[in-house]
Amino acid sequence: MNNKFSLGFSSLDKEVVIDELPIKGVVPSWLSGTLVRNGPAKFEVGEKKMNHWFDGFAMLHKFSFKNGKVSYANKFLESKAYKYTKEHGKINYSEFATDPCRSIFKRFTQVFFPKITDNTNVNISRIADEFVAFTETPLPIKFDLKTLKSLGVFNYDDKLKGMLTTAHPHYDFEKKEGINYITNFSAKITYNVYSLPDSTKSQLNATVKRNLISSVSVREAAYMHSFGMTKNYIILAEFPLFMNPFKLLFGEVFVKSLKWKDKGTNFIIIDRKTGKVKGQHRTESFFAFHHINAFEQDDQIVIDIAAYKDSSIIDYLYLDVLRGEINKNLIIDNEFRRYTILLADTDSLVSYKLIGNNSIELPRINYALKNTKDYQFVYGISLNKDNGIFFNQLIKINVKENKEGTSLMPQIWEEDDCYPGEPVFIKSPEAKNEDDGIILSVVLNSKKQNSFLLILDAISFQEIARAEVPHHIPFGFHGQFYNFV
Ligand code: CO
């Protein structure tokens, strides 16, 4: 392992429960609840090594806050893929870029989408009062927030079909419904956008039915990790990174089914009420994992996105590159772009402007207050190139411009040898402004060989406390905060 931060890409085998972490600083006494985070934590099975960051077996980590104290626990998610590995000492499910080494014969005898993984290592959500872990295959896994024990697959009571979804559902606080989409490959390839109303939740034996909002037929399906939403529209940014279902049919790993075709990006705007495609708007080829926010302004839709020039970022996230084990330079080069679409033109060419000059990933906003609305602040991880090659700082970006029309200086948190994870915003109880609250981020300290939970004041972006974890926490993806301890 050659890169300083390689520890963040090495396995954590121990599952622990720690009632009280040592704290430096003062944790706000009003902070009460639990941050649950998801991410890969096991990168090898016996002699066999996983290939890609996205392949590792999911582990849940939780930090609970009460009366200024912080507890911690972690547990592997008991997916079928993980359980098989534990029992048999080998891989039996196809992960993002690691396959189980089946014989050619076996590959051909597998049915369509053979043994695709249920290793839900990307995000956390709640469906019908259950806590679930998500990945991009359609079956979430339920877990108990108190014990982190897995409770089996979450099944919907409907017939909505599809093989690939996102681990980034949206939530509409006014309509009280979740929104997501699922890509279905059959005679026709369709993006099926659906809503999941809260009204189906909470009642005993209630059914959990997704309502199809729109089914958009396409010739090829793009790989889209997230999507945008405004008050009236769903935005699918169709990057020219397309999936070939036949490759999956013949047992290829997911990443090998993806093909970059430099033919531009297509914004598909779907009317949430009618389900009709309002417009398709072309722009240059680019790729992104994460939409940041989107909103309507007069006769325009504004779409903020953490954009890469192409999909080569996926190749840089192979574990041997990230760990510096092979002779390939890790390049992380993304930017905060704001695309503006004129709604009246149904097939216009779209352009963007940059917001600031910094890279941003794992972006978060004050979602409850500002999702689908004009907003001011984004938090994310970012790269200070003078100081390293992997995300080594937290950033707070003010998306509003100063009077001269130029970007305002971002606020930065950084510390030597430290590699922060996704910053989660939690509003303070009597918040008056968008950024009244705190930021929680799990940070790897490569020098001390452990991780800590960092608490920043979201306004000043200064540290107010940290809670030290005795071991390292492998770099994760996403987490959510719930008001339960
Ligand atoms: Co994501």
GROMACS .gro file of C-alpha atoms and ligand atoms in nm:
model
  486
    1MET     CA    1   0.000   0.000   0.000
    2ASN     CA    2   0.168   0.315  -0.122
    3ASN     CA    3  -0.078   0.596  -0.088
    4LYS     CA    4  -0.098   0.771   0.248
    5PHE     CA    5  -0.474   0.723   0.264
    6SER     CA    6  -0.472   0.354   0.164
    7LEU     CA    7  -0.589   0.258   0.511
    8GLY     CA    8  -0.929   0.394   0.408
    9PHE     CA    9  -0.944   0.120   0.145
   10SER     CA   10  -0.847  -0.167   0.373
   11SER     CA   11  -1.086  -0.402   0.548
   12LEU     CA   12  -1.227  -0.354   0.893
   13ASP     CA   13  -1.317  -0.696   1.032
   14LYS     CA   14  -1.409  -0.610   1.389
   15GLU     CA   15  -1.767  -0.543   1.492
   16VAL     CA   16  -1.787  -0.344   1.814
   17VAL     CA   17  -2.027  -0.161   2.044
   18ILE     CA   18  -1.874   0.131   2.235
   19ASP     CA   19  -2.095   0.311   2.485
   20GLU     CA   20  -1.892   0.627   2.505
   21LEU     CA   21  -1.623   0.759   2.273
   22PRO     CA   22  -1.355   0.994   2.408
   23ILE     CA   23  -1.442   1.349   2.308
   24LYS     CA   24  -1.234   1.658   2.248
   25GLY     CA   25  -1.437   1.978   2.260
   26VAL     CA   26  -1.801   2.006   2.355
   27VAL     CA   27  -2.075   1.820   2.169
   28PRO     CA   28  -2.388   2.042   2.154
   29SER     CA   29  -2.630   1.929   2.424
   30TRP     CA   30  -2.925   1.971   2.186
   31LEU     CA   31  -2.782   1.710   1.951
   32SER     CA   32  -2.989   1.399   2.006
   33GLY     CA   33  -3.021   1.121   1.752
   34THR     CA   34  -2.825   0.878   1.539
   35LEU     CA   35  -2.605   0.915   1.235
   36VAL     CA   36  -2.605   0.587   1.039
   37ARG     CA   37  -2.348   0.549   0.767
   38ASN     CA   38  -2.305   0.290   0.496
   39GLY     CA   39  -2.002   0.183   0.297
   40PRO     CA   40  -1.781  -0.105   0.195
   41ALA     CA   41  -1.562  -0.255   0.470
   42LYS     CA   42  -1.440  -0.591   0.346
   43PHE     CA   43  -1.230  -0.600   0.033
   44GLU     CA   44  -1.110  -0.959   0.016
   45VAL     CA   45  -1.246  -1.310   0.062
   46GLY     CA   46  -0.975  -1.562   0.139
   47GLU     CA   47  -0.715  -1.514  -0.132
   48LYS     CA   48  -0.952  -1.337  -0.366
   49LYS     CA   49  -0.936  -0.960  -0.365
   50MET     CA   50  -1.218  -0.728  -0.463
   51ASN     CA   51  -1.132  -0.510  -0.761
   52HIS     CA   52  -1.319  -0.187  -0.706
   53TRP     CA   53  -1.411   0.047  -0.418
   54PHE     CA   54  -1.779  -0.015  -0.498
   55ASP     CA   55  -1.735  -0.394  -0.452
   56GLY     CA   56  -1.660  -0.415  -0.080
   57PHE     CA   57  -1.910  -0.577   0.155
   58ALA     CA   58  -2.140  -0.328   0.327
   59MET     CA   59  -2.090  -0.230   0.687
   60LEU     CA   60  -2.319  -0.004   0.887
   61HIS     CA   61  -2.167   0.242   1.135
   62LYS     CA   62  -2.373   0.438   1.380
   63PHE     CA   63  -2.292   0.730   1.605
   64SER     CA   64  -2.559   0.809   1.863
   65PHE     CA   65  -2.572   1.142   2.045
   66LYS     CA   66  -2.733   1.211   2.381
   67ASN     CA   67  -2.657   1.465   2.654
   68GLY     CA   68  -2.329   1.563   2.494
   69LYS     CA   69  -2.207   1.202   2.476
   70VAL     CA   70  -2.136   0.993   2.166
   71SER     CA   71  -2.166   0.614   2.133
   72TYR     CA   72  -2.052   0.404   1.836
   73ALA     CA   73  -2.130   0.062   1.689
   74ASN     CA   74  -2.062  -0.110   1.359
   75LYS     CA   75  -2.188  -0.427   1.192
   76PHE     CA   76  -2.165  -0.596   0.856
   77LEU     CA   77  -2.488  -0.606   0.665
   78GLU     CA   78  -2.605  -0.966   0.635
   79SER     CA   79  -2.680  -0.967   0.265
   80LYS     CA   80  -2.708  -1.298   0.084
   81ALA     CA   81  -2.377  -1.215  -0.085
   82TYR     CA   82  -2.204  -1.152   0.250
   83LYS     CA   83  -2.357  -1.454   0.423
   84TYR     CA   84  -2.248  -1.687   0.144
   85THR     CA   85  -1.896  -1.554   0.169
   86LYS     CA   86  -1.891  -1.601   0.545
   87GLU     CA   87  -2.013  -1.960   0.520
   88HIS     CA   88  -1.821  -2.077   0.215
   89GLY     CA   89  -1.514  -1.855   0.211
   90LYS     CA   90  -1.572  -1.750  -0.150
   91ILE     CA   91  -1.767  -1.505  -0.360
   92ASN     CA   92  -2.090  -1.621  -0.521
   93TYR     CA   93  -2.246  -1.297  -0.642
   94SER     CA   94  -2.137  -1.059  -0.910
   95GLU     CA   95  -2.035  -0.724  -0.760
   96PHE     CA   96  -1.979  -0.395  -0.944
   97ALA     CA   97  -1.639  -0.501  -1.080
   98THR     CA   98  -1.562  -0.834  -0.913
   99ASP     CA   99  -1.705  -1.159  -1.037
  100PRO     CA  100  -1.723  -1.496  -0.866
  101CYS     CA  101  -1.501  -1.664  -1.132
  102ARG     CA  102  -1.764  -1.899  -1.262
  103SER     CA  103  -1.679  -2.139  -1.538
  104ILE     CA  104  -1.781  -2.036  -1.888
  105PHE     CA  105  -2.038  -2.317  -1.884
  106LYS     CA  106  -2.195  -2.191  -1.564
  107ARG     CA  107  -2.209  -1.839  -1.701
  108PHE     CA  108  -2.417  -1.956  -1.993
  109THR     CA  109  -2.652  -2.153  -1.773
  110GLN     CA  110  -2.729  -1.865  -1.542
  111VAL     CA  111  -3.057  -1.690  -1.605
  112PHE     CA  112  -3.086  -1.325  -1.706
  113PHE     CA  113  -2.898  -1.103  -1.460
  114PRO     CA  114  -2.736  -1.394  -1.282
  115LYS     CA  115  -2.682  -1.378  -0.908
  116ILE     CA  116  -2.651  -1.007  -0.909
  117THR     CA  117  -2.547  -0.875  -0.573
  118ASP     CA  118  -2.767  -0.762  -0.287
  119ASN     CA  119  -2.463  -0.607  -0.120
  120THR     CA  120  -2.637  -0.281  -0.033
  121ASN     CA  121  -2.336  -0.066   0.050
  122VAL     CA  122  -2.431   0.282  -0.075
  123ASN     CA  123  -2.695   0.463   0.130
  124ILE     CA  124  -2.956   0.447   0.406
  125SER     CA  125  -3.324   0.537   0.393
  126ARG     CA  126  -3.657   0.472   0.558
  127ILE     CA  127  -3.941   0.297   0.381
  128ALA     CA  128  -4.269   0.227   0.557
  129ASP     CA  129  -4.112   0.294   0.897
  130GLU     CA  130  -3.832   0.046   0.830
  131PHE     CA  131  -3.469   0.145   0.810
  132VAL     CA  132  -3.314   0.010   0.492
  133ALA     CA  133  -2.975  -0.003   0.326
  134PHE     CA  134  -2.964   0.062  -0.047
  135THR     CA  135  -2.750  -0.002  -0.345
  136GLU     CA  136  -2.843   0.018  -0.713
  137THR     CA  137  -2.995  -0.325  -0.742
  138PRO     CA  138  -3.361  -0.303  -0.652
  139LEU     CA  139  -3.386  -0.494  -0.321
  140PRO     CA  140  -3.309  -0.290  -0.010
  141ILE     CA  141  -3.213  -0.471   0.312
  142LYS     CA  142  -3.390  -0.383   0.637
  143PHE     CA  143  -3.200  -0.332   0.960
  144ASP     CA  144  -3.266  -0.251   1.323
  145LEU     CA  145  -3.139   0.094   1.413
  146LYS     CA  146  -3.066  -0.003   1.775
  147THR     CA  147  -2.865  -0.323   1.711
  148LEU     CA  148  -2.773  -0.273   1.341
  149LYS     CA  149  -2.889  -0.632   1.288
  150SER     CA  150  -3.008  -0.710   0.936
  151LEU     CA  151  -3.375  -0.801   0.904
  152GLY     CA  152  -3.395  -0.938   0.550
  153VAL     CA  153  -3.493  -0.796   0.215
  154PHE     CA  154  -3.757  -0.525   0.192
  155ASN     CA  155  -4.031  -0.627  -0.051
  156TYR     CA  156  -4.271  -0.386  -0.217
  157ASP     CA  157  -4.634  -0.491  -0.262
  158ASP     CA  158  -4.644  -0.407  -0.631
  159LYS     CA  159  -4.537  -0.534  -0.967
  160LEU     CA  160  -4.304  -0.253  -1.072
  161LYS     CA  161  -4.018  -0.421  -1.255
  162GLY     CA  162  -3.660  -0.323  -1.310
  163MET     CA  163  -3.302  -0.426  -1.257
  164LEU     CA  164  -3.131  -0.104  -1.168
  165THR     CA  165  -3.236   0.182  -0.946
  166THR     CA  166  -3.065   0.461  -0.752
  167ALA     CA  167  -2.955   0.470  -0.391
  168HIS     CA  168  -3.057   0.837  -0.393
  169PRO     CA  169  -3.435   0.857  -0.366
  170HIS     CA  170  -3.575   1.208  -0.329
  171TYR     CA  171  -3.837   1.312  -0.078
  172ASP     CA  172  -4.111   1.568  -0.127
  173PHE     CA  173  -4.189   1.725   0.210
  174GLU     CA  174  -4.509   1.890   0.085
  175LYS     CA  175  -4.660   1.590  -0.088
  176LYS     CA  176  -4.511   1.353   0.170
  177GLU     CA  177  -4.382   1.105  -0.083
  178GLY     CA  178  -4.055   0.947  -0.185
  179ILE     CA  179  -3.949   0.958  -0.551
  180ASN     CA  180  -3.708   0.731  -0.734
  181TYR     CA  181  -3.672   0.559  -1.067
  182ILE     CA  182  -3.589   0.209  -1.181
  183THR     CA  183  -3.454   0.101  -1.519
  184ASN     CA  184  -3.622  -0.197  -1.675
  185PHE     CA  185  -3.473  -0.407  -1.953
  186SER     CA  186  -3.728  -0.611  -2.143
  187ALA     CA  187  -3.853  -0.588  -2.501
  188LYS     CA  188  -3.848  -0.213  -2.440
  189ILE     CA  189  -3.593  -0.036  -2.222
  190THR     CA  190  -3.764   0.208  -1.987
  191TYR     CA  191  -3.681   0.448  -1.707
  192ASN     CA  192  -3.972   0.406  -1.466
  193VAL     CA  193  -4.013   0.702  -1.233
  194TYR     CA  194  -4.230   0.629  -0.931
  195SER     CA  195  -4.358   0.784  -0.612
  196LEU     CA  196  -4.400   0.612  -0.279
  197PRO     CA  197  -4.655   0.800  -0.069
  198ASP     CA  198  -4.623   0.813   0.308
  199SER     CA  199  -4.989   0.727   0.337
  200THR     CA  200  -4.899   0.364   0.279
  201LYS     CA  201  -4.670   0.375   0.578
  202SER     CA  202  -4.723   0.331   0.948
  203GLN     CA  203  -5.044   0.132   0.940
  204LEU     CA  204  -5.032  -0.226   1.053
  205ASN     CA  205  -5.026  -0.462   0.756
  206ALA     CA  206  -5.028  -0.160   0.526
  207THR     CA  207  -4.918  -0.229   0.174
  208VAL     CA  208  -4.620  -0.048   0.030
  209LYS     CA  209  -4.713   0.031  -0.327
  210ARG     CA  210  -4.511   0.243  -0.562
  211ASN     CA  211  -4.709   0.456  -0.809
  212LEU     CA  212  -4.569   0.480  -1.157
  213ILE     CA  213  -4.537   0.847  -1.253
  214SER     CA  214  -4.376   0.803  -1.590
  215SER     CA  215  -4.227   0.534  -1.809
  216VAL     CA  216  -3.975   0.678  -2.054
  217SER     CA  217  -3.871   0.449  -2.339
  218VAL     CA  218  -3.513   0.471  -2.456
  219ARG     CA  219  -3.296   0.288  -2.704
  220GLU     CA  220  -3.012   0.250  -2.457
  221ALA     CA  221  -3.014   0.294  -2.081
  222ALA     CA  222  -2.763   0.528  -1.924
  223TYR     CA  223  -2.597   0.466  -1.591
  224MET     CA  224  -2.728   0.738  -1.360
  225HIS     CA  225  -2.637   0.724  -0.992
  226SER     CA  226  -2.881   0.998  -0.891
  227PHE     CA  227  -3.133   1.237  -1.044
  228GLY     CA  228  -3.273   1.586  -0.994
  229MET     CA  229  -3.612   1.704  -0.876
  230THR     CA  230  -3.790   2.039  -0.871
  231LYS     CA  231  -4.141   2.125  -0.754
  232ASN     CA  232  -4.297   2.014  -1.082
  233TYR     CA  233  -4.032   1.814  -1.265
  234ILE     CA  234  -3.801   1.514  -1.247
  235ILE     CA  235  -3.468   1.557  -1.422
  236LEU     CA  236  -3.278   1.260  -1.558
  237ALA     CA  237  -2.931   1.365  -1.673
  238GLU     CA  238  -2.863   1.094  -1.928
  239PHE     CA  239  -2.484   1.084  -1.943
  240PRO     CA  240  -2.345   0.897  -2.245
  241LEU     CA  241  -2.236   0.603  -2.030
  242PHE     CA  242  -2.462   0.324  -2.146
  243MET     CA  243  -2.531  -0.023  -2.011
  244ASN     CA  244  -2.528  -0.326  -2.233
  245PRO     CA  245  -2.777  -0.575  -2.084
  246PHE     CA  246  -2.646  -0.858  -2.300
  247LYS     CA  247  -2.308  -0.837  -2.134
  248LEU     CA  248  -2.477  -0.882  -1.798
  249LEU     CA  249  -2.679  -1.166  -1.945
  250PHE     CA  250  -2.359  -1.347  -2.022
  251GLY     CA  251  -2.224  -1.299  -1.675
  252GLU     CA  252  -2.002  -0.995  -1.717
  253VAL     CA  253  -1.954  -0.780  -1.411
  254PHE     CA  254  -2.156  -0.460  -1.410
  255VAL     CA  255  -1.867  -0.225  -1.486
  256LYS     CA  256  -1.786  -0.418  -1.805
  257SER     CA  257  -2.139  -0.364  -1.931
  258LEU     CA  258  -2.078   0.012  -1.933
  259LYS     CA  259  -1.965   0.190  -2.246
  260TRP     CA  260  -1.878   0.557  -2.286
  261LYS     CA  261  -2.012   0.699  -2.613
  262ASP     CA  262  -1.903   1.055  -2.662
  263LYS     CA  263  -2.233   1.178  -2.803
  264GLY     CA  264  -2.347   1.437  -2.553
  265THR     CA  265  -2.560   1.438  -2.241
  266ASN     CA  266  -2.936   1.453  -2.257
  267PHE     CA  267  -3.146   1.615  -1.986
  268ILE     CA  268  -3.488   1.449  -1.981
  269ILE     CA  269  -3.744   1.670  -1.806
  270ILE     CA  270  -4.049   1.479  -1.681
  271ASP     CA  271  -4.366   1.650  -1.560
  272ARG     CA  272  -4.441   1.502  -1.218
  273LYS     CA  273  -4.814   1.559  -1.250
  274THR     CA  274  -4.881   1.425  -1.599
  275GLY     CA  275  -4.584   1.191  -1.632
  276LYS     CA  276  -4.520   1.337  -1.978
  277VAL     CA  277  -4.174   1.423  -2.102
  278LYS     CA  278  -4.175   1.803  -2.105
  279GLY     CA  279  -3.852   1.834  -2.298
  280GLN     CA  280  -3.520   1.681  -2.390
  281HIS     CA  281  -3.222   1.913  -2.381
  282ARG     CA  282  -2.879   1.831  -2.513
  283THR     CA  283  -2.544   1.941  -2.386
  284GLU     CA  284  -2.182   1.830  -2.411
  285SER     CA  285  -2.076   1.485  -2.286
  286PHE     CA  286  -2.010   1.471  -1.915
  287PHE     CA  287  -2.056   1.236  -1.623
  288ALA     CA  288  -2.160   1.270  -1.260
  289PHE     CA  289  -2.252   1.057  -0.966
  290HIS     CA  290  -2.434   1.328  -0.777
  291HIS     CA  291  -2.692   1.590  -0.851
  292ILE     CA  292  -2.660   1.864  -0.588
  293ASN     CA  293  -2.996   2.039  -0.612
  294ALA     CA  294  -3.242   2.163  -0.873
  295PHE     CA  295  -3.513   2.427  -0.871
  296GLU     CA  296  -3.744   2.629  -1.094
  297GLN     CA  297  -3.680   2.999  -1.141
  298ASP     CA  298  -3.916   3.198  -1.362
  299ASP     CA  299  -3.926   3.004  -1.688
  300GLN     CA  300  -3.608   2.812  -1.621
  301ILE     CA  301  -3.488   2.500  -1.446
  302VAL     CA  302  -3.158   2.530  -1.263
  303ILE     CA  303  -2.964   2.205  -1.220
  304ASP     CA  304  -2.657   2.189  -0.996
  305ILE     CA  305  -2.436   1.888  -1.041
  306ALA     CA  306  -2.090   1.758  -0.935
  307ALA     CA  307  -1.961   1.696  -1.287
  308TYR     CA  308  -1.667   1.507  -1.440
  309LYS     CA  309  -1.557   1.557  -1.800
  310ASP     CA  310  -1.617   1.188  -1.870
  311SER     CA  311  -1.665   0.858  -1.690
  312SER     CA  312  -1.296   0.781  -1.641
  313ILE     CA  313  -1.341   0.856  -1.269
  314ILE     CA  314  -1.487   0.504  -1.243
  315ASP     CA  315  -1.152   0.363  -1.359
  316TYR     CA  316  -0.966   0.565  -1.097
  317LEU     CA  317  -1.174   0.410  -0.821
  318TYR     CA  318  -1.026   0.061  -0.865
  319LEU     CA  319  -0.870  -0.041  -0.536
  320ASP     CA  320  -0.520  -0.096  -0.678
  321VAL     CA  321  -0.523   0.260  -0.817
  322LEU     CA  322  -0.663   0.408  -0.497
  323ARG     CA  323  -0.404   0.226  -0.290
  324GLY     CA  324  -0.124   0.325  -0.527
  325GLU     CA  325  -0.035  -0.040  -0.592
  326ILE     CA  326  -0.008  -0.004  -0.969
  327ASN     CA  327   0.155   0.244  -1.195
  328LYS     CA  328  -0.148   0.460  -1.272
  329ASN     CA  329  -0.189   0.806  -1.135
  330LEU     CA  330  -0.507   0.870  -0.945
  331ILE     CA  331  -0.678   1.172  -1.099
  332ILE     CA  332  -0.978   1.333  -0.937
  333ASP     CA  333  -1.098   1.626  -1.137
  334ASN     CA  334  -1.453   1.737  -1.101
  335GLU     CA  335  -1.631   2.067  -1.080
  336PHE     CA  336  -1.948   2.229  -0.956
  337ARG     CA  337  -2.158   2.308  -1.262
  338ARG     CA  338  -2.485   2.494  -1.287
  339TYR     CA  339  -2.690   2.404  -1.595
  340THR     CA  340  -2.984   2.627  -1.684
  341ILE     CA  341  -3.267   2.502  -1.903
  342LEU     CA  342  -3.527   2.722  -2.067
  343LEU     CA  343  -3.854   2.534  -2.023
  344ALA     CA  344  -4.020   2.693  -2.326
  345ASP     CA  345  -3.762   2.542  -2.562
  346THR     CA  346  -3.843   2.174  -2.557
  347ASP     CA  347  -3.525   2.065  -2.729
  348SER     CA  348  -3.275   2.341  -2.672
  349LEU     CA  349  -2.900   2.316  -2.635
  350VAL     CA  350  -2.799   2.373  -2.276
  351SER     CA  351  -2.492   2.535  -2.131
  352TYR     CA  352  -2.349   2.569  -1.785
  353LYS     CA  353  -2.145   2.798  -1.571
  354LEU     CA  354  -1.901   2.698  -1.301
  355ILE     CA  355  -1.971   2.772  -0.938
  356GLY     CA  356  -1.630   2.840  -0.788
  357ASN     CA  357  -1.311   2.662  -0.880
  358ASN     CA  358  -1.313   2.378  -0.633
  359SER     CA  359  -1.392   2.013  -0.679
  360ILE     CA  360  -1.686   1.876  -0.483
  361GLU     CA  361  -1.812   1.525  -0.414
  362LEU     CA  362  -2.066   1.364  -0.183
  363PRO     CA  363  -2.254   1.698  -0.182
  364ARG     CA  364  -2.515   1.768   0.085
  365ILE     CA  365  -2.750   2.060   0.142
  366ASN     CA  366  -3.001   2.158   0.410
  367TYR     CA  367  -3.233   1.915   0.234
  368ALA     CA  368  -3.545   1.952   0.451
  369LEU     CA  369  -3.544   2.329   0.398
  370LYS     CA  370  -3.401   2.370   0.049
  371ASN     CA  371  -3.457   2.063  -0.167
  372THR     CA  372  -3.630   2.174  -0.495
  373LYS     CA  373  -3.579   2.539  -0.391
  374ASP     CA  374  -3.337   2.820  -0.462
  375TYR     CA  375  -3.069   2.783  -0.197
  376GLN     CA  376  -2.738   2.917  -0.078
  377PHE     CA  377  -2.513   2.652   0.075
  378VAL     CA  378  -2.362   2.320  -0.031
  379TYR     CA  379  -2.131   2.106   0.179
  380GLY     CA  380  -1.906   1.837   0.036
  381ILE     CA  381  -1.568   1.672   0.029
  382SER     CA  382  -1.312   1.834  -0.194
  383LEU     CA  383  -0.953   1.800  -0.309
  384ASN     CA  384  -0.674   2.041  -0.223
  385LYS     CA  385  -0.432   1.949  -0.501
  386ASP     CA  386  -0.140   2.119  -0.329
  387ASN     CA  387  -0.174   1.876  -0.046
  388GLY     CA  388  -0.253   1.539  -0.201
  389ILE     CA  389  -0.439   1.338  -0.462
  390PHE     CA  390  -0.749   1.220  -0.274
  391PHE     CA  391  -1.031   1.418  -0.111
  392ASN     CA  392  -0.852   1.587   0.179
  393GLN     CA  393  -1.080   1.871   0.282
  394LEU     CA  394  -1.437   1.958   0.365
  395ILE     CA  395  -1.587   2.248   0.176
  396LYS     CA  396  -1.882   2.482   0.225
  397ILE     CA  397  -1.976   2.660  -0.095
  398ASN     CA  398  -2.195   2.968  -0.111
  399VAL     CA  399  -2.370   2.932  -0.449
  400LYS     CA  400  -2.478   3.296  -0.450
  401GLU     CA  401  -2.244   3.537  -0.620
  402ASN     CA  402  -2.108   3.866  -0.495
  403LYS     CA  403  -2.212   4.197  -0.656
  404GLU     CA  404  -1.952   4.165  -0.931
  405GLY     CA  405  -2.104   3.836  -1.035
  406THR     CA  406  -1.810   3.626  -0.926
  407SER     CA  407  -1.809   3.330  -0.692
  408LEU     CA  408  -1.762   3.384  -0.321
  409MET     CA  409  -1.468   3.221  -0.147
  410PRO     CA  410  -1.557   2.880  -0.007
  411GLN     CA  411  -1.503   2.788   0.357
  412ILE     CA  412  -1.265   2.499   0.411
  413TRP     CA  413  -1.185   2.257   0.691
  414GLU     CA  414  -0.864   2.062   0.656
  415GLU     CA  415  -0.600   1.902   0.876
  416ASP     CA  416  -0.272   1.727   0.796
  417ASP     CA  417  -0.306   1.355   0.718
  418CYS     CA  418  -0.685   1.376   0.740
  419TYR     CA  419  -0.935   1.249   0.481
  420PRO     CA  420  -1.298   1.346   0.553
  421GLY     CA  421  -1.611   1.165   0.440
  422GLU     CA  422  -1.952   1.297   0.338
  423PRO     CA  423  -2.059   1.596   0.551
  424VAL     CA  424  -2.411   1.558   0.687
  425PHE     CA  425  -2.594   1.878   0.785
  426ILE     CA  426  -2.816   1.882   1.094
  427LYS     CA  427  -3.012   2.196   1.172
  428SER     CA  428  -3.007   2.338   1.521
  429PRO     CA  429  -3.340   2.335   1.709
  430GLU     CA  430  -3.406   2.706   1.668
  431ALA     CA  431  -3.245   2.757   1.331
  432LYS     CA  432  -3.319   3.087   1.162
  433ASN     CA  433  -3.089   3.061   0.863
  434GLU     CA  434  -3.017   2.791   0.608
  435ASP     CA  435  -2.681   2.708   0.767
  436ASP     CA  436  -2.783   2.727   1.134
  437GLY     CA  437  -2.666   2.389   1.253
  438ILE     CA  438  -2.376   2.150   1.255
  439ILE     CA  439  -2.189   1.925   1.015
  440LEU     CA  440  -2.102   1.564   1.097
  441SER     CA  441  -1.823   1.392   0.903
  442VAL     CA  442  -1.626   1.073   0.962
  443VAL     CA  443  -1.259   1.156   0.907
  444LEU     CA  444  -0.968   0.917   0.857
  445ASN     CA  445  -0.644   1.019   1.023
  446SER     CA  446  -0.378   0.833   0.827
  447LYS     CA  447  -0.102   0.923   1.071
  448LYS     CA  448  -0.281   0.805   1.384
  449GLN     CA  449  -0.430   0.514   1.186
  450ASN     CA  450  -0.781   0.570   1.313
  451SER     CA  451  -1.098   0.762   1.232
  452PHE     CA  452  -1.290   1.021   1.424
  453LEU     CA  453  -1.628   1.184   1.402
  454LEU     CA  454  -1.581   1.554   1.338
  455ILE     CA  455  -1.845   1.808   1.442
  456LEU     CA  456  -1.825   2.148   1.274
  457ASP     CA  457  -2.032   2.457   1.332
  458ALA     CA  458  -2.204   2.484   0.994
  459ILE     CA  459  -2.198   2.865   0.995
  460SER     CA  460  -1.833   2.927   1.082
  461PHE     CA  461  -1.717   2.588   0.949
  462GLN     CA  462  -1.493   2.562   1.256
  463GLU     CA  463  -1.450   2.250   1.464
  464ILE     CA  464  -1.653   2.234   1.783
  465ALA     CA  465  -1.582   1.874   1.884
  466ARG     CA  466  -1.449   1.538   1.774
  467ALA     CA  467  -1.511   1.185   1.900
  468GLU     CA  468  -1.223   0.941   1.850
  469VAL     CA  469  -1.293   0.587   1.723
  470PRO     CA  470  -1.028   0.328   1.828
  471HIS     CA  471  -0.994   0.185   1.474
  472HIS     CA  472  -1.002   0.309   1.117
  473ILE     CA  473  -1.336   0.329   0.936
  474PRO     CA  474  -1.298   0.246   0.565
  475PHE     CA  475  -1.409   0.531   0.337
  476GLY     CA  476  -1.787   0.507   0.305
  477PHE     CA  477  -2.040   0.666   0.077
  478HIS     CA  478  -2.355   0.802   0.236
  479GLY     CA  479  -2.526   0.835   0.572
  480GLN     CA  480  -2.841   0.978   0.725
  481PHE     CA  481  -2.928   1.133   1.058
  482TYR     CA  482  -3.241   1.027   1.247
  483ASN     CA  483  -3.389   1.172   1.562
  484PHE     CA  484  -3.375   0.839   1.740
  485VAL     CA  485  -3.108   0.728   1.982
  486CO      CO  486  -2.406   0.838  -0.411
   0.00000   0.00000   0.00000
